[in-house]
mmCIF file of C-alpha atoms in Angstrom:
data_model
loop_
_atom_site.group_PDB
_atom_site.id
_atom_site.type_symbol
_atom_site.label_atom_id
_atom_site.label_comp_id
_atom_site.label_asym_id
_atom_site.label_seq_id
_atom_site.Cartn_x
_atom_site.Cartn_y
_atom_site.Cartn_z
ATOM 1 C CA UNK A 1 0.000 0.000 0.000
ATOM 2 C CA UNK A 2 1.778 3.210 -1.188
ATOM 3 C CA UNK A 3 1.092 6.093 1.902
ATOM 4 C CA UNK A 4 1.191 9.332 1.609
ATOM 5 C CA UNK A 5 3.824 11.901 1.841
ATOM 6 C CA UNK A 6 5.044 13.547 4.954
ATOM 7 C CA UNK A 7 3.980 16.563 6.713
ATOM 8 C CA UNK A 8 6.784 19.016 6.788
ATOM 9 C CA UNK A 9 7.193 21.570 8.914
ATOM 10 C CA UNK A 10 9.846 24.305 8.936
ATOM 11 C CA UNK A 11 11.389 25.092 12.509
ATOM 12 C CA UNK A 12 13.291 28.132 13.756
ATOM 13 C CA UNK A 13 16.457 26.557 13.378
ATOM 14 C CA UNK A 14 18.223 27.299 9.702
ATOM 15 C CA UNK A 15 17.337 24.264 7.738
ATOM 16 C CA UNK A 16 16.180 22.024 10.542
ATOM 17 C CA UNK A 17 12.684 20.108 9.316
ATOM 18 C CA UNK A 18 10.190 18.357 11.353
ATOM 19 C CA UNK A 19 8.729 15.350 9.496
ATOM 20 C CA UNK A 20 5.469 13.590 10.555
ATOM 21 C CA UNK A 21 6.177 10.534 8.452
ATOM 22 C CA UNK A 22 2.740 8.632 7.112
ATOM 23 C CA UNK A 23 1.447 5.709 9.242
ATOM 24 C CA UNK A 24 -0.338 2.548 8.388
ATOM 25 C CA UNK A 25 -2.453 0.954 11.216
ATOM 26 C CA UNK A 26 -3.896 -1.966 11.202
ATOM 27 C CA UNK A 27 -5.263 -3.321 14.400
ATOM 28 C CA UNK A 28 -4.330 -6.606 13.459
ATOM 29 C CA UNK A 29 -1.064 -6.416 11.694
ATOM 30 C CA UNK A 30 0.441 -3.206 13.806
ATOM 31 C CA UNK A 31 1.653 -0.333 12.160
ATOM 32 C CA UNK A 32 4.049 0.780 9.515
ATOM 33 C CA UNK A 33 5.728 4.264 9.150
ATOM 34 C CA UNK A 34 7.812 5.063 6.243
ATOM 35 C CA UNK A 35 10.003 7.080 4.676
ATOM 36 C CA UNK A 36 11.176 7.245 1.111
ATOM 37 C CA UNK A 37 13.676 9.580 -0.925
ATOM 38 C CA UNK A 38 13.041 11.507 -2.038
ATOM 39 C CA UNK A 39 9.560 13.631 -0.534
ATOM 40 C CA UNK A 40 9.978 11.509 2.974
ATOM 41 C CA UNK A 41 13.131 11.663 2.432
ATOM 42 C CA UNK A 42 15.760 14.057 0.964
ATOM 43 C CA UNK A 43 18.935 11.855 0.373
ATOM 44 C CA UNK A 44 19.575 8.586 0.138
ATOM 45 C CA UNK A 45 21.861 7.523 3.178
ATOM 46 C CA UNK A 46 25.224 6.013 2.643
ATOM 47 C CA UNK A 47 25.699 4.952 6.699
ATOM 48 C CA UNK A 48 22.563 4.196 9.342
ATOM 49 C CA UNK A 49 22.927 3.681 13.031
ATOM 50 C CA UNK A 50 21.326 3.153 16.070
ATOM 51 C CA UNK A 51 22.128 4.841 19.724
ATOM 52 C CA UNK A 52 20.837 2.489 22.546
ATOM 53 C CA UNK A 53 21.606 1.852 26.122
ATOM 54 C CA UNK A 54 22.487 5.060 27.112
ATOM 55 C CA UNK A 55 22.335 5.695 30.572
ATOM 56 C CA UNK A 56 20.128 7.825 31.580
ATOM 57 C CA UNK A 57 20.861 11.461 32.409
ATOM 58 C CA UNK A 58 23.759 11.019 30.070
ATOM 59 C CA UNK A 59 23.799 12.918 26.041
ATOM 60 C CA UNK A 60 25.054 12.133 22.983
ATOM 61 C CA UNK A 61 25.983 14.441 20.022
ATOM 62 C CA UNK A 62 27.352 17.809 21.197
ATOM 63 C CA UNK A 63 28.936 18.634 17.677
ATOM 64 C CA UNK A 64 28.161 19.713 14.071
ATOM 65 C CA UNK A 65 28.970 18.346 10.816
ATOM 66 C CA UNK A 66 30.587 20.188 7.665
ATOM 67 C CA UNK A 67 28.601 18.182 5.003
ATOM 68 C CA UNK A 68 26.622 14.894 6.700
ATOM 69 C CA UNK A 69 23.051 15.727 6.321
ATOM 70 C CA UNK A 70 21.261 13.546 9.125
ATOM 71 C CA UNK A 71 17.761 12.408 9.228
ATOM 72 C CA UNK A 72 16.597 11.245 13.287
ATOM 73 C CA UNK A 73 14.282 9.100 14.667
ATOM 74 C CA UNK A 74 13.766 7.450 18.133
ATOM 75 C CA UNK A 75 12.205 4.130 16.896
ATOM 76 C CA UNK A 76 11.454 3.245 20.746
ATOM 77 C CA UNK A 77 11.123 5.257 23.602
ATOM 78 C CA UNK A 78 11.697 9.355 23.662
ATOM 79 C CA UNK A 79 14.074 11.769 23.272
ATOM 80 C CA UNK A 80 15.281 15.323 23.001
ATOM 81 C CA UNK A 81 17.219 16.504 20.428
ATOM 82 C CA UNK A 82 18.480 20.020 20.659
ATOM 83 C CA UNK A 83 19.813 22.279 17.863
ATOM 84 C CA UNK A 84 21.765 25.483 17.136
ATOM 85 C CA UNK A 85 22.607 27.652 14.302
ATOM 86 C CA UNK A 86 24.680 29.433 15.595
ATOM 87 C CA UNK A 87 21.625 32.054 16.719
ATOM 88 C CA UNK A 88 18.785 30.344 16.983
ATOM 89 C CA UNK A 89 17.911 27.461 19.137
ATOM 90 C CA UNK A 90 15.384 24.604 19.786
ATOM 91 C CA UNK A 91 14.634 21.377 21.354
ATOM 92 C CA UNK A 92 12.091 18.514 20.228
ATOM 93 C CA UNK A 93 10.487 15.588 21.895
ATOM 94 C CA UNK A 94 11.104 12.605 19.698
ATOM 95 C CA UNK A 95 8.063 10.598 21.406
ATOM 96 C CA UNK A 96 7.094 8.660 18.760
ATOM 97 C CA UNK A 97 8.490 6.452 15.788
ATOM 98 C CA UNK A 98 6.410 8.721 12.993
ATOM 99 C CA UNK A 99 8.247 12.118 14.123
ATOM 100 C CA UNK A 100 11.440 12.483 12.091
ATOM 101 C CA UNK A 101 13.880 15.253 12.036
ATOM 102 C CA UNK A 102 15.986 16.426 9.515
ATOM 103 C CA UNK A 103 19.644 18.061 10.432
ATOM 104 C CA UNK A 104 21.490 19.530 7.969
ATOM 105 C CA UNK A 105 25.352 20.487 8.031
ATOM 106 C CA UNK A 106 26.545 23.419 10.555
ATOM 107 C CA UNK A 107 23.603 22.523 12.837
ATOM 108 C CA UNK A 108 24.863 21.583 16.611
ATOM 109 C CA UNK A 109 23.172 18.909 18.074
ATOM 110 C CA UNK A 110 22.409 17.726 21.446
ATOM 111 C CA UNK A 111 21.189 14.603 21.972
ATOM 112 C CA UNK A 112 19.207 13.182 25.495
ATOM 113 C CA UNK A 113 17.849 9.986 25.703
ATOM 114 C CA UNK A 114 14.919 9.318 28.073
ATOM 115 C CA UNK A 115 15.885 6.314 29.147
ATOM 116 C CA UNK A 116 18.100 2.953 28.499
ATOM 117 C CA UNK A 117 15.855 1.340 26.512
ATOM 118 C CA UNK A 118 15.101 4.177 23.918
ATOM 119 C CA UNK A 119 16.641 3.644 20.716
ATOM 120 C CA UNK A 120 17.254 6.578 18.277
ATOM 121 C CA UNK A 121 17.919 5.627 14.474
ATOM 122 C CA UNK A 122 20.085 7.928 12.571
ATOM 123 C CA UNK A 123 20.203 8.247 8.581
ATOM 124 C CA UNK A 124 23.183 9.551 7.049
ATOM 125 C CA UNK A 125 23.914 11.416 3.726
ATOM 126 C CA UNK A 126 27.618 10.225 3.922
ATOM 127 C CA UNK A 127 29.779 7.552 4.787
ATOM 128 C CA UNK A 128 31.707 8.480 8.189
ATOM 129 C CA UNK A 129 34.884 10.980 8.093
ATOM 130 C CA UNK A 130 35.962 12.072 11.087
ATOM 131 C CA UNK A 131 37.283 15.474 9.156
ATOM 132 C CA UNK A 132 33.595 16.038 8.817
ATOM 133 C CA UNK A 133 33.219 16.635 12.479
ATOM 134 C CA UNK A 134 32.968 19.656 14.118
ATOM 135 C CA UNK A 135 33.787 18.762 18.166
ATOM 136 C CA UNK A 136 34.220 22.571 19.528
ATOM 137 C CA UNK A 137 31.446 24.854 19.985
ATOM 138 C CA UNK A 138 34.064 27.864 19.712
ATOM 139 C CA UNK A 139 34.595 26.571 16.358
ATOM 140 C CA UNK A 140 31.708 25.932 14.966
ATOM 141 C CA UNK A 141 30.396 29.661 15.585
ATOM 142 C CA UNK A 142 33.254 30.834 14.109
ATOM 143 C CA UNK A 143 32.122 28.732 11.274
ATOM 144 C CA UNK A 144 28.714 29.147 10.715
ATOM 145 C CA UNK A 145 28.833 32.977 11.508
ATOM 146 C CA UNK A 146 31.829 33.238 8.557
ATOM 147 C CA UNK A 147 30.450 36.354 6.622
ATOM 148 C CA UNK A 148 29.102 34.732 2.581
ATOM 149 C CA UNK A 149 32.034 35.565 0.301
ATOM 150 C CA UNK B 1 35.485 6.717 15.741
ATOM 151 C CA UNK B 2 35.311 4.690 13.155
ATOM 152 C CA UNK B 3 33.884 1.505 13.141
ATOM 153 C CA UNK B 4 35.322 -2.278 11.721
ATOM 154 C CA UNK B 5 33.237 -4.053 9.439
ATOM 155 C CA UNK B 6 30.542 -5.937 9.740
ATOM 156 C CA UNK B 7 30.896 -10.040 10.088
ATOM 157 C CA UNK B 8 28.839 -11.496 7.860
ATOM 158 C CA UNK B 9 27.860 -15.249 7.389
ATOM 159 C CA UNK B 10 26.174 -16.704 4.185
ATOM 160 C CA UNK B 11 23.573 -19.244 5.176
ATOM 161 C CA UNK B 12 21.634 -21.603 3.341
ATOM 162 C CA UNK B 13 19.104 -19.805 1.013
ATOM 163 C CA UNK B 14 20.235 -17.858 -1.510
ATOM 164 C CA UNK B 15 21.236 -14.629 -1.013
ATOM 165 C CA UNK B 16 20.693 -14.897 2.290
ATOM 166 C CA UNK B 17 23.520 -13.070 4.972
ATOM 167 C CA UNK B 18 23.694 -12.405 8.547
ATOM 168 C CA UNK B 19 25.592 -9.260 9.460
ATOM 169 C CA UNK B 20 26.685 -8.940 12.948
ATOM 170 C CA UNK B 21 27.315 -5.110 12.795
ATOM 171 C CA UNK B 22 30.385 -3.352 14.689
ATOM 172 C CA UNK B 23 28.907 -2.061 18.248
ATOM 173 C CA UNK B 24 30.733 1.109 19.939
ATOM 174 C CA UNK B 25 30.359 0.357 24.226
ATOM 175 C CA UNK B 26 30.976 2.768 26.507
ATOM 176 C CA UNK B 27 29.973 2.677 29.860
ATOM 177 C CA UNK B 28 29.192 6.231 30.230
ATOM 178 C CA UNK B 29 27.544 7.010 26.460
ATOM 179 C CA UNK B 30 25.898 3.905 25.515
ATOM 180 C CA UNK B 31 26.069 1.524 22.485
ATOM 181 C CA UNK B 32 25.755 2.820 18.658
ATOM 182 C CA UNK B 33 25.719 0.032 16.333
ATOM 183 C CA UNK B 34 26.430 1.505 12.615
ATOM 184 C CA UNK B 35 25.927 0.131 8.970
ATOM 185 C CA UNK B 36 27.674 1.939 6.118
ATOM 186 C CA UNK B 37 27.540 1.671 2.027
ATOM 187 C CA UNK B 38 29.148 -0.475 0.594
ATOM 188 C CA UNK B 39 30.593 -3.082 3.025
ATOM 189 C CA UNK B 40 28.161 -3.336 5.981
ATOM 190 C CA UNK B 41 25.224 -2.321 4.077
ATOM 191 C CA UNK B 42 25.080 -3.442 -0.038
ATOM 192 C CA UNK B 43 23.133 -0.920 -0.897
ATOM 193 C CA UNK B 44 21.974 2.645 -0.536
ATOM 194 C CA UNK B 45 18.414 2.840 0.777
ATOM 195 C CA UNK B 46 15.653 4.538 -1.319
ATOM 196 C CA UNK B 47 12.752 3.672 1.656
ATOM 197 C CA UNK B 48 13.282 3.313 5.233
ATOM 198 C CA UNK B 49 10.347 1.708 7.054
ATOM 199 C CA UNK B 50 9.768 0.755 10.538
ATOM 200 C CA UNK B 51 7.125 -1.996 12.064
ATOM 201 C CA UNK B 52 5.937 -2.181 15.103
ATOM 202 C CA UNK B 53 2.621 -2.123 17.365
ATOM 203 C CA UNK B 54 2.093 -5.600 15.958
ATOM 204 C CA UNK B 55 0.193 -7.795 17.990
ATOM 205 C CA UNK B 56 1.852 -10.452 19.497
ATOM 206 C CA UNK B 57 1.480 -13.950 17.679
ATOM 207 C CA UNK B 58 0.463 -11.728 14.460
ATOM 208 C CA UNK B 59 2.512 -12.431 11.200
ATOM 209 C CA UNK B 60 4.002 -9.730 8.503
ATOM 210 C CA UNK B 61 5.852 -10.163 5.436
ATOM 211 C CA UNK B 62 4.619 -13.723 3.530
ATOM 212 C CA UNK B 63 5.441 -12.270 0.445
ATOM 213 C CA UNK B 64 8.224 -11.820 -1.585
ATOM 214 C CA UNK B 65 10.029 -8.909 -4.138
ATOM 215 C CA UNK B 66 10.800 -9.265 -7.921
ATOM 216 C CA UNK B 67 13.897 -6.619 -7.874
ATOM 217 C CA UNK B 68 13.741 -5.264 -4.304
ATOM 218 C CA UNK B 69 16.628 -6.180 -1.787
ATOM 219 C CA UNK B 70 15.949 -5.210 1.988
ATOM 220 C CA UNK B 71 18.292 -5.298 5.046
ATOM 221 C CA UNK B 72 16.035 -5.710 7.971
ATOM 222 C CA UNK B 73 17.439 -5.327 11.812
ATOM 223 C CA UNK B 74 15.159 -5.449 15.092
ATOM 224 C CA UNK B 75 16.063 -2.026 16.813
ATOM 225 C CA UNK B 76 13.996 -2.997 19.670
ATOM 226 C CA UNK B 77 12.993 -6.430 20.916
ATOM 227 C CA UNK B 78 12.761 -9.462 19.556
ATOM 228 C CA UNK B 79 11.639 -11.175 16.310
ATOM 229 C CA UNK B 80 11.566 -14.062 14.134
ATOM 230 C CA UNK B 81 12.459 -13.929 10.334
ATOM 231 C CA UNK B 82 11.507 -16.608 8.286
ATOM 232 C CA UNK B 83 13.178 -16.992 4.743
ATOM 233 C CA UNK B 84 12.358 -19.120 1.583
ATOM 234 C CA UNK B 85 13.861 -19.040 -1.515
ATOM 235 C CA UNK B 86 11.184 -22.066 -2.991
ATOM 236 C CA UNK B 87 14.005 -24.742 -1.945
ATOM 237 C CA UNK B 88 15.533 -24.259 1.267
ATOM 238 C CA UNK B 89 14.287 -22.510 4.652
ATOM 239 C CA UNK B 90 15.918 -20.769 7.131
ATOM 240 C CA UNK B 91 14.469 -19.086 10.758
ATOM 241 C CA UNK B 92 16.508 -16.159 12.452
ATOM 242 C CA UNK B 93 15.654 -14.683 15.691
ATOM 243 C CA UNK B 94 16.794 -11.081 15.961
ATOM 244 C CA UNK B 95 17.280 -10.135 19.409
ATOM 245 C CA UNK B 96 19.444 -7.463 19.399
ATOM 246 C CA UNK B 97 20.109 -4.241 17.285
ATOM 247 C CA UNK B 98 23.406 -5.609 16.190
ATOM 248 C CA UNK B 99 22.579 -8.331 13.805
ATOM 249 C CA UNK B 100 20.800 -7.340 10.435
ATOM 250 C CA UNK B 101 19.658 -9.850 7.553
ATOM 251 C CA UNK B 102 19.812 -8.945 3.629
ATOM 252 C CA UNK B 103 17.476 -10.366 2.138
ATOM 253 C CA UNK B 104 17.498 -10.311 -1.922
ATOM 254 C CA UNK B 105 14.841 -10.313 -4.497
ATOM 255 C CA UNK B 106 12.812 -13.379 -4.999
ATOM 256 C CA UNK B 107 13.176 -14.679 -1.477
ATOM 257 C CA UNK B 108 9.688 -15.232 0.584
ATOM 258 C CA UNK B 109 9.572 -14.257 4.168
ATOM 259 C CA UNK B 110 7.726 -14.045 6.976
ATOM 260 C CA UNK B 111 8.164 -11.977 10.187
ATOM 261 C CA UNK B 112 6.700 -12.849 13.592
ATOM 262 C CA UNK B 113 7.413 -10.182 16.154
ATOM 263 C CA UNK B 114 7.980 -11.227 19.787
ATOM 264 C CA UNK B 115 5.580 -8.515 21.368
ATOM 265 C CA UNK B 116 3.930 -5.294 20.687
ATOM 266 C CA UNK B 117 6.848 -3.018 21.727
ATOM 267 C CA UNK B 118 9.229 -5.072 19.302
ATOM 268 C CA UNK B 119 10.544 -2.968 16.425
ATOM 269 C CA UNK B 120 11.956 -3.954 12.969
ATOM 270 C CA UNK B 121 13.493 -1.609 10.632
ATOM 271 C CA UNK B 122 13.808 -2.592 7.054
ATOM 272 C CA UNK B 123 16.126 -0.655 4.449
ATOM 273 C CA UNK B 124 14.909 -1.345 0.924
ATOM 274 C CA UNK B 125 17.106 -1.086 -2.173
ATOM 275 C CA UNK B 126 13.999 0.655 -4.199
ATOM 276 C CA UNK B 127 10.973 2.887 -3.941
ATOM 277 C CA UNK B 128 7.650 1.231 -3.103
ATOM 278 C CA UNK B 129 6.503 -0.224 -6.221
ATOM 279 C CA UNK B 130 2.934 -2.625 -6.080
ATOM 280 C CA UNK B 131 4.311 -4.043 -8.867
ATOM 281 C CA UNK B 132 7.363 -5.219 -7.122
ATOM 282 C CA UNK B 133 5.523 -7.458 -4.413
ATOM 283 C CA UNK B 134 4.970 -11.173 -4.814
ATOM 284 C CA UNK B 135 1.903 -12.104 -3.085
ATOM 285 C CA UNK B 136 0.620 -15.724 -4.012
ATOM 286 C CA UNK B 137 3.150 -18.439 -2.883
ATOM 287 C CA UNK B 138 2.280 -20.500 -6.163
ATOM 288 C CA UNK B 139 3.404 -17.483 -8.143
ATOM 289 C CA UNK B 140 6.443 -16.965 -6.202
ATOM 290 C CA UNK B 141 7.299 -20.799 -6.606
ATOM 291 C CA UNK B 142 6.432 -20.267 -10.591
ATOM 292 C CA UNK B 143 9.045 -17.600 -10.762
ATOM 293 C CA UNK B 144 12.303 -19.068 -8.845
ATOM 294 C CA UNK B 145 11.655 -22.281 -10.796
ATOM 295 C CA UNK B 146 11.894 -21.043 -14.427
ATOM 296 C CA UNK B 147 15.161 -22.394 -15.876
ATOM 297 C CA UNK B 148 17.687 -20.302 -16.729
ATOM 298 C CA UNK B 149 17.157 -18.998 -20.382
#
């Protein structure tokens, strides 16, 4: 069954989308959320993973990438992401396996899980390069606040 | 940091693999468990979909793809894949985020998921296409049993 496309919504953050991916439910079969490049999805990743068994209290993330494009989900469980442009700031509740966010480069992220059993899924527009990290805060605003040539 | 590659086992239908994916463990930050074009993952995913709320004892799957590969992983609980390429049979029980299954085209399967808060993810090789799905098992026999031209 082909579902329909995403709601999108724009957020305060440069670049950073909110994606209420389409559901199937079926009270027999259970339900099935999907998304597809490239409406539901705008790249195709080259690298997915999955943070689990975090302790909780503890985050994850705290940097920025140069080019990685990065499309989140917590497939079970909740948590908060946090992002920064640089100026403007904001923090979602990722409570349920439908709500995706979209994270493109120069965005700092923050990531808490709710607990050790919540499991976010990450989607990646490249395959890992540690060059493409961006671990200090000091330099990333120096970065993203370079005037456009 | 990056990550090794994945082992990966061939089994007895065709196509068939088990990847046991690298897993980062720290005490502190929690596991992240990664796949990554080409080596740990074959392909690069057009559709991402995620299952779950399925009732337990419920089936999914029983069908099969004409040109669609999928690399399916349980990022939460527990589930049972069962594979059929019209000769030979396999059952996998995915218990942990780690261990992913590709499963090629023309291969029929069958998914049991442990309980309702299970979760499979499935990364598919194409967009959704009707066309694409196998759903009669006579069919599906018909087609893997043509001789080669």
């Amino acid at each position: 069954m082909r579902l329909p496309s995403p709601s999108i919504q724009e957020t305060n953050v440069r670049g950073v989308r909110l994606f209420e991916m389409p559901c199937s439910v079926d009270p027999n079969r259970g339900r099935l959320t999907v998304a597809e490049v490239p409406h539901g999805l705008p790249f195709s990743p080259q690298r997915c993973f999955l943070i689990f068994g975090v302790p909780t209290g503890q985050t994850r993330g705290q940097h920025a990438h140069r080019t990685c494009s990065q499309f989140l989900l917590c497939t079970h469980g909740e948590c908060r992401l946090l992002v920064d442009d640089g100026t403007q700031q904001a923090e979602f509740h990722l409570d349920r396996p439908t709500l995706g966010v979209l994270v493109p480069p120069l965005i700092w992220s923050t990531l808490r899980l709710h607990s050790a059993d919540s499991v976010l899924l990450v989607l990646a527009s490249v395959p890992y390069e540690e060059e493409d990290y961006i671990h200090d805060y000091a330099d990333f605003l120096t970065l993203v606040q370079l005037p456009t040539p």
